[in-house]
Coordinates of C-alpha atoms and ligand atoms in Angstrom, one line a residue:
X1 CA 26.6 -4.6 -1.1
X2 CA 25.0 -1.2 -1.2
X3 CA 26.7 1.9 -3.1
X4 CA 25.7 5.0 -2.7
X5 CA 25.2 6.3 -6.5
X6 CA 26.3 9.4 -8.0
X7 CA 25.9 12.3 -7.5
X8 CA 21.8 12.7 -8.8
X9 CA 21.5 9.0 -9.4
X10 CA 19.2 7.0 -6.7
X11 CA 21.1 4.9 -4.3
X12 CA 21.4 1.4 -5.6
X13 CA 23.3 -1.7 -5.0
X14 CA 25.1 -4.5 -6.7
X15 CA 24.4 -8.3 -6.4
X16 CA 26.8 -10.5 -8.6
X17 CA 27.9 -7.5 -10.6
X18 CA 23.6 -6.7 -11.3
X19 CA 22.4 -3.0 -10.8
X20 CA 19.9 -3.7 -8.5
X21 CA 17.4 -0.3 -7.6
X22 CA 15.1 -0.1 -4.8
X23 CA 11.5 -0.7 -6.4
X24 CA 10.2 2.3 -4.8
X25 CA 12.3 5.5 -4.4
X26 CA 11.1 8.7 -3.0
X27 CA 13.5 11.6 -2.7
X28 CA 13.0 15.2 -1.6
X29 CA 10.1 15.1 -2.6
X30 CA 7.7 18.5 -2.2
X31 CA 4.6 19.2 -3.5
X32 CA 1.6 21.9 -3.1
X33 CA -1.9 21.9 -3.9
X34 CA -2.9 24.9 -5.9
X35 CA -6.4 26.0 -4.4
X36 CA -8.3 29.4 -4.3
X37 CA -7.1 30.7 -1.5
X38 CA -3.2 30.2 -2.2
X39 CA -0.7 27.1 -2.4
X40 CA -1.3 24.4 0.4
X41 CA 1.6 22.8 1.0
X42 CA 1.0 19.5 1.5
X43 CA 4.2 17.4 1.5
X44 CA 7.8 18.9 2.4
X45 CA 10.6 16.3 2.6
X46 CA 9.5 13.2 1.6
X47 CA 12.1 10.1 1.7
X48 CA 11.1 6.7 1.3
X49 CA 13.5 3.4 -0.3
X50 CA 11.7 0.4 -0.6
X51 CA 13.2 -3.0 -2.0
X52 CA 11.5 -5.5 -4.6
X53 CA 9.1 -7.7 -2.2
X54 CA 8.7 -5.4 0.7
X55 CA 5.9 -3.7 2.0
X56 CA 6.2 -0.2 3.6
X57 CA 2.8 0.6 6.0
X58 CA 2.5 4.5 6.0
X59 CA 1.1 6.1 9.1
X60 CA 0.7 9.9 10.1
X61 CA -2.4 12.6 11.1
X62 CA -5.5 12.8 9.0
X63 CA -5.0 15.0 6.3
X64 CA -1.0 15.1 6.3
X65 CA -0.7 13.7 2.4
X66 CA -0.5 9.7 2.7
X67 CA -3.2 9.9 -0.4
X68 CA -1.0 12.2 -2.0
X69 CA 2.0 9.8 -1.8
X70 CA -0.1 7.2 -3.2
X71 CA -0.8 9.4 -6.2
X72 CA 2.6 10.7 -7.1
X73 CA 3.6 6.8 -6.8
X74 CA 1.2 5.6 -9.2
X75 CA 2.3 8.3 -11.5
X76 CA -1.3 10.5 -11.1
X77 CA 0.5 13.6 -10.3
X78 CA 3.9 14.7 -10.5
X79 CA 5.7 16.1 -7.4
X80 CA 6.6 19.9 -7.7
X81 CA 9.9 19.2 -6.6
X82 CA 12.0 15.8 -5.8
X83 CA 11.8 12.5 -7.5
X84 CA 9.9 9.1 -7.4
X85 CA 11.5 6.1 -9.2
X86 CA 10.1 2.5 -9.9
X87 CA 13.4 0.0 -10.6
X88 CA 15.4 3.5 -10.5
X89 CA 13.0 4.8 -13.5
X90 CA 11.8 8.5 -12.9
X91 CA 7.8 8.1 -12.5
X92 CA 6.5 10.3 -15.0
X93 CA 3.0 9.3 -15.7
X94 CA 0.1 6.9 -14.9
X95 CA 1.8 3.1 -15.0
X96 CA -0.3 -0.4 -15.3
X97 CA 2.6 -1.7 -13.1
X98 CA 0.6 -0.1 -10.3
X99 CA -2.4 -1.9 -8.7
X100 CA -4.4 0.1 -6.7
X101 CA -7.1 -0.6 -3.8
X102 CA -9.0 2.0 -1.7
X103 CA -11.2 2.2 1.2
X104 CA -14.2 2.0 -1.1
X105 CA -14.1 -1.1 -3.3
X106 CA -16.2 1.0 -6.2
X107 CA -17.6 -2.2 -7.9
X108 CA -19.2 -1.6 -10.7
X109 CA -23.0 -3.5 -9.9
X110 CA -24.0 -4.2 -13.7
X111 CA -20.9 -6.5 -13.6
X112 CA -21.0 -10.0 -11.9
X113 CA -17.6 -10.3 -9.4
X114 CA -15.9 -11.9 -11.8
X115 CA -15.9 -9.6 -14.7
X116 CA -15.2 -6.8 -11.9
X117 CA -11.9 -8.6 -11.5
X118 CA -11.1 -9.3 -15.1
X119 CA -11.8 -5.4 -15.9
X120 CA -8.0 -4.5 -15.5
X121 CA -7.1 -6.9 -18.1
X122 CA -10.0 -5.5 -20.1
X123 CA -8.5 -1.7 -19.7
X124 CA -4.2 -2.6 -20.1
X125 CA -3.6 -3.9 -23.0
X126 CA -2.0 -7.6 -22.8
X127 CA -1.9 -11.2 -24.5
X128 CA -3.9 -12.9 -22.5
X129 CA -6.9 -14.8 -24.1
X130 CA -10.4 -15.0 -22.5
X131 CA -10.1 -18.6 -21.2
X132 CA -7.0 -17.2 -19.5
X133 CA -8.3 -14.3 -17.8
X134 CA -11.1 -15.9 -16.7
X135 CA -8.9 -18.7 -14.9
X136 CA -6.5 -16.1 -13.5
X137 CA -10.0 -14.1 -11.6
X138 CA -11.2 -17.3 -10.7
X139 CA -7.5 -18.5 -9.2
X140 CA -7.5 -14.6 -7.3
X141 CA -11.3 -15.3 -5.7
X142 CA -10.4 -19.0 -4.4
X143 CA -7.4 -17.5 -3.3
X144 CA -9.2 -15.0 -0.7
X145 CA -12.1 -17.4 0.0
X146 CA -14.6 -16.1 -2.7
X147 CA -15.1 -19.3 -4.8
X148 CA -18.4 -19.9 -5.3
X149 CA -19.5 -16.0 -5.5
X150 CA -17.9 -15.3 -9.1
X151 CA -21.6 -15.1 -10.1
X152 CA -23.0 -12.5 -7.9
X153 CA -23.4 -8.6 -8.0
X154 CA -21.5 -6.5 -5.8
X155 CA -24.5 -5.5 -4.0
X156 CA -24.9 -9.3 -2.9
X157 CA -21.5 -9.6 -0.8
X158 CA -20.8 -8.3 2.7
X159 CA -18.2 -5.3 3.0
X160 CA -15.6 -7.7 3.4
X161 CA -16.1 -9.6 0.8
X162 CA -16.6 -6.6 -1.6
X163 CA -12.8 -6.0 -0.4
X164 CA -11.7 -9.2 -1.0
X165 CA -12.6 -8.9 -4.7
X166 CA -12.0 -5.3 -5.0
X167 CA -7.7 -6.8 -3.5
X168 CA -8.3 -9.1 -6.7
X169 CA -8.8 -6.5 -9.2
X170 CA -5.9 -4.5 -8.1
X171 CA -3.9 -7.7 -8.4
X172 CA -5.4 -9.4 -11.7
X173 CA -3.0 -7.7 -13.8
X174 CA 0.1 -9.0 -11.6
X175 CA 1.1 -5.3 -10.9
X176 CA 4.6 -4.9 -9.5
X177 CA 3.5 -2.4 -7.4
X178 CA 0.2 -2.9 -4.8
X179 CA -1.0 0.3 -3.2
X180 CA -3.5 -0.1 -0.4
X181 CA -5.0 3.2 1.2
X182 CA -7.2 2.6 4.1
X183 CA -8.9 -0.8 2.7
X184 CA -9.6 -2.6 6.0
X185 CA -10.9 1.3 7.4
X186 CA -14.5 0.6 7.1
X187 CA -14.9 -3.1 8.2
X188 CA -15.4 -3.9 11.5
X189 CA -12.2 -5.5 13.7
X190 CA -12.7 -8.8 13.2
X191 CA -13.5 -8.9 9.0
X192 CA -10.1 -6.4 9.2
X193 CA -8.2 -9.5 11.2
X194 CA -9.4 -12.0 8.8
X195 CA -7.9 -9.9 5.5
X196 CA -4.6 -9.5 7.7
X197 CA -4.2 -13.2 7.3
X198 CA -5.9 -13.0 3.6
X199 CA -3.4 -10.3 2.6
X200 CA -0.7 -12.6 4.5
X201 CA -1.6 -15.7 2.5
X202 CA -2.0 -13.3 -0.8
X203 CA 1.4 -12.1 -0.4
X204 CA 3.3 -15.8 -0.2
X205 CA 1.2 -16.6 -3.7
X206 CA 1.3 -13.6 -5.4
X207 CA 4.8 -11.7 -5.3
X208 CA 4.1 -7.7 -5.2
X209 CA 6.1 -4.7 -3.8
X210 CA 3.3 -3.1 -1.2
X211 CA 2.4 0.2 -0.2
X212 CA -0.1 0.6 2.6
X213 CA -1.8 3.9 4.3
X214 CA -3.2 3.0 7.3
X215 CA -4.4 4.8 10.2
X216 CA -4.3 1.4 12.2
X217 CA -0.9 0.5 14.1
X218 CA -0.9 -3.3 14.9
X219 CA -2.5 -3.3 10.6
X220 CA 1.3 -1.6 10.0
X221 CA 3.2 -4.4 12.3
X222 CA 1.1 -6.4 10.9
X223 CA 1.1 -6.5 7.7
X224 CA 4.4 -4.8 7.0
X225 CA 8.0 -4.7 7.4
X226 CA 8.7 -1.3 7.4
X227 CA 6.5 1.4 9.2
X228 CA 7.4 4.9 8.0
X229 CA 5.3 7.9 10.3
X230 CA 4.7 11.1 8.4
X231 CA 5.0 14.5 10.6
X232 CA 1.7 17.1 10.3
X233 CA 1.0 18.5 7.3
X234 CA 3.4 19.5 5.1
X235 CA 4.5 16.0 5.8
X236 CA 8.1 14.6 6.0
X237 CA 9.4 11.5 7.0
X238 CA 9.4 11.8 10.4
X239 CA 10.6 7.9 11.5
X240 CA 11.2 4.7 10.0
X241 CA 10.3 1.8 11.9
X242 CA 11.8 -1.6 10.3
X243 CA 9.6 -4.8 11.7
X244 CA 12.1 -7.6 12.0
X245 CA 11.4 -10.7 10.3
X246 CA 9.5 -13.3 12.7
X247 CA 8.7 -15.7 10.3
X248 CA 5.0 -16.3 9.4
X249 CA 2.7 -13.8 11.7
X250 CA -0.4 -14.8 13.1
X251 CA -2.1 -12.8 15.0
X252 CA -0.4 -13.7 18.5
X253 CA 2.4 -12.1 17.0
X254 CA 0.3 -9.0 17.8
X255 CA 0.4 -9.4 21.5
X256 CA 4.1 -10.3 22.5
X257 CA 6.6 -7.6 23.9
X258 CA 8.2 -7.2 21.3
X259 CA 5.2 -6.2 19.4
X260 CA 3.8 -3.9 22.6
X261 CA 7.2 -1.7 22.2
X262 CA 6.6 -1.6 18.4
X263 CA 3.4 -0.2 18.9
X264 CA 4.3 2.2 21.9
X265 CA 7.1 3.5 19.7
X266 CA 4.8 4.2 16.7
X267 CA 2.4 5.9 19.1
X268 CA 4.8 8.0 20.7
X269 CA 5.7 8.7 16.7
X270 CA 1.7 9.7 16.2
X271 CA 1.7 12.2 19.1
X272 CA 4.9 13.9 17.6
X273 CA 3.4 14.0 14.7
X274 CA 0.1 15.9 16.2
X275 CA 2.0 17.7 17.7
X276 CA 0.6 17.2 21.1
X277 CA 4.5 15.7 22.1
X278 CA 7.8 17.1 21.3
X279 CA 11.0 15.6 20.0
X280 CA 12.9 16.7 22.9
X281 CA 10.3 13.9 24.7
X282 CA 11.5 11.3 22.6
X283 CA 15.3 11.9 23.2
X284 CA 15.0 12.2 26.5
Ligands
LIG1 N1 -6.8 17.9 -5.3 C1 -6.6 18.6 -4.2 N2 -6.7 20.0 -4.3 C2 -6.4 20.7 -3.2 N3 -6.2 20.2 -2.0 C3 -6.1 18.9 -1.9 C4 -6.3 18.0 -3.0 N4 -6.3 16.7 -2.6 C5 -6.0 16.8 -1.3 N5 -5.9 18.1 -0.8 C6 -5.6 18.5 0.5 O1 -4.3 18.1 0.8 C7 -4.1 17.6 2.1 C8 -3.6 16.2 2.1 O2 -4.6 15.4 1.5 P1 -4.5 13.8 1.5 O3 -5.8 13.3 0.9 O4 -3.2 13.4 0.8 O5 -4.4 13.5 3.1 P2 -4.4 12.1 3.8 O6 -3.2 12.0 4.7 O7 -4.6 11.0 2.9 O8 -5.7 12.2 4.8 P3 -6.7 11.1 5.4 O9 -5.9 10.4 6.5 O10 -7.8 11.9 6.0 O11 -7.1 10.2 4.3 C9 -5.5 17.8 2.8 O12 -5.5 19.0 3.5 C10 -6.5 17.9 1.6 O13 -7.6 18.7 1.9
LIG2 MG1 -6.2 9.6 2.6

């Protein structure tokens, strides 16, 4: 059953009596860099719910603010207007319940893979003992196929492998929140097929509320189950696209009809965006 809160409270809604909040709420948000030559607006309308579990792919134009979002919901920045909320809790500064991985793994080559995993646990403070961390990177590199590597240096794995252990770090710390921008952008299409069905498999073991920019539309239908499209720069929320449930994907999923209007949809979405179709188009 969902209520719509008071008047300035997010929306929520009840299961056996239980306040239950979205995981991720963005509303109204609005927010301008400050730069030399004047304020650039960068986001204008931002509106995004998300429920514990899900996983939102974010799509719009280079440049619109997608890495923006990303930092306003891990708590780097503050938006100048409008709130985010984690559990219906105003973000208000950095939070270790966020795990983050970005197009650039940024391994740190004096560490072997494994104590680039365990750094997290190193940096948030928590009870774990060394025997214990050291069993929970190991259990995160069999779980992506990098057992048997713990040893080497970052400079010693292929790009998709650096990935794979840079996904573990964001996750070692069992972060409620998983933030993915662009991590599958530099690898070629078939390493960024294999880490759908990595990310798939992560995802059944590993429970995690994800957030993931992508410029890449069958990544979104993917890998999520809701596909929102940000207009041009300063970006709203321009669509929401919700992915029905098909059971486990594979990628086969990715060529049925159902899928092809998915895509087209999105596409159309993209063009708005760019500007290069209008919204009279779409509702005609
Ligand atoms: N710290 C900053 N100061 C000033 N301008 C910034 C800052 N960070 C980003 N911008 C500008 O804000 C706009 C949005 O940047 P952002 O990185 O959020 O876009 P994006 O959608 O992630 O782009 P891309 O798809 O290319 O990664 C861009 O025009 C960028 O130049
Ligand atoms: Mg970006």
């Amino acid at each position: 059953m969902t209520g719509a809160g008071r008047a300035g409270e997010p929306a929520r809604s009840t299961i056996e009596g239980k306040l239950m909040y979205p995981m991720i709420k963005i509303e109204g948000v609005r927010h301008a860099y400050q730069t030399p030559t004047g304020p650039l607006p960068v986001l204008d309308g931002l509106e995004m719910s998300l429920d514990e579990g899900g996983f939102v792919a974010v799509v719009g134009p280079s440049g619109c603010g997608k890495s923006t979002l990303t930092r306003l919901v891990s708590g780097l920045m503050k938006p100048d207007e409008g709130r985010v909320m984690l559990h219906g809790e105003v973000v208000a500064g950095p939070r270790s319940t966020v795990g983050m991985a970005f197009q650039n793994p940024v391994l740190l080559e004096w560490r072997s893979i494994l104590q680039n995993v365990m750094l997290p646990l190193e940096i948030v403070s928590n009870s774990l003992s060394k025997s214990d961390r050291v069993e929970r990177a190991r259990y995160l590199l069999s779980l992506v196929g990098l057992e048997g590597f713990e040893d080497k240096r970052p400079s010693e794995l292929s790009g998709g492998m650096r990935q794979r252990a840079s996904l573990c770090r964001a996750l070692v710390h069992k972060p409620e929140v998983l933030i993915l921008d662009e991590p599958f952008g530099a690898l070629d299409a078939f390493t960024r097929e294999d880490l759908w069905q990595t990310m798939h498999k992560v995802k059944e073991q590993e429970p995690f509320t994800g957030v993931l920019i992508t410029h890449d539309l069958r990544e979104a239908i993917f890998l999520a189950n809701q596909v929102i499209v940000l207009s041009g720069r300063p970006a709203r929320t321009q669509y929401v696209l919700d992915v029905p449930d098909t059971g486990p994907r594979d990628l086969e999923h990715l060529y049925t009809p159902e899928a092809a209007e998915m895509l087209a949809t999105l596409r159309h979405q993209i063009e708005i965006a760019q500007g290069r179709a209008s919204l009279d188009q779409e509702v005609a």
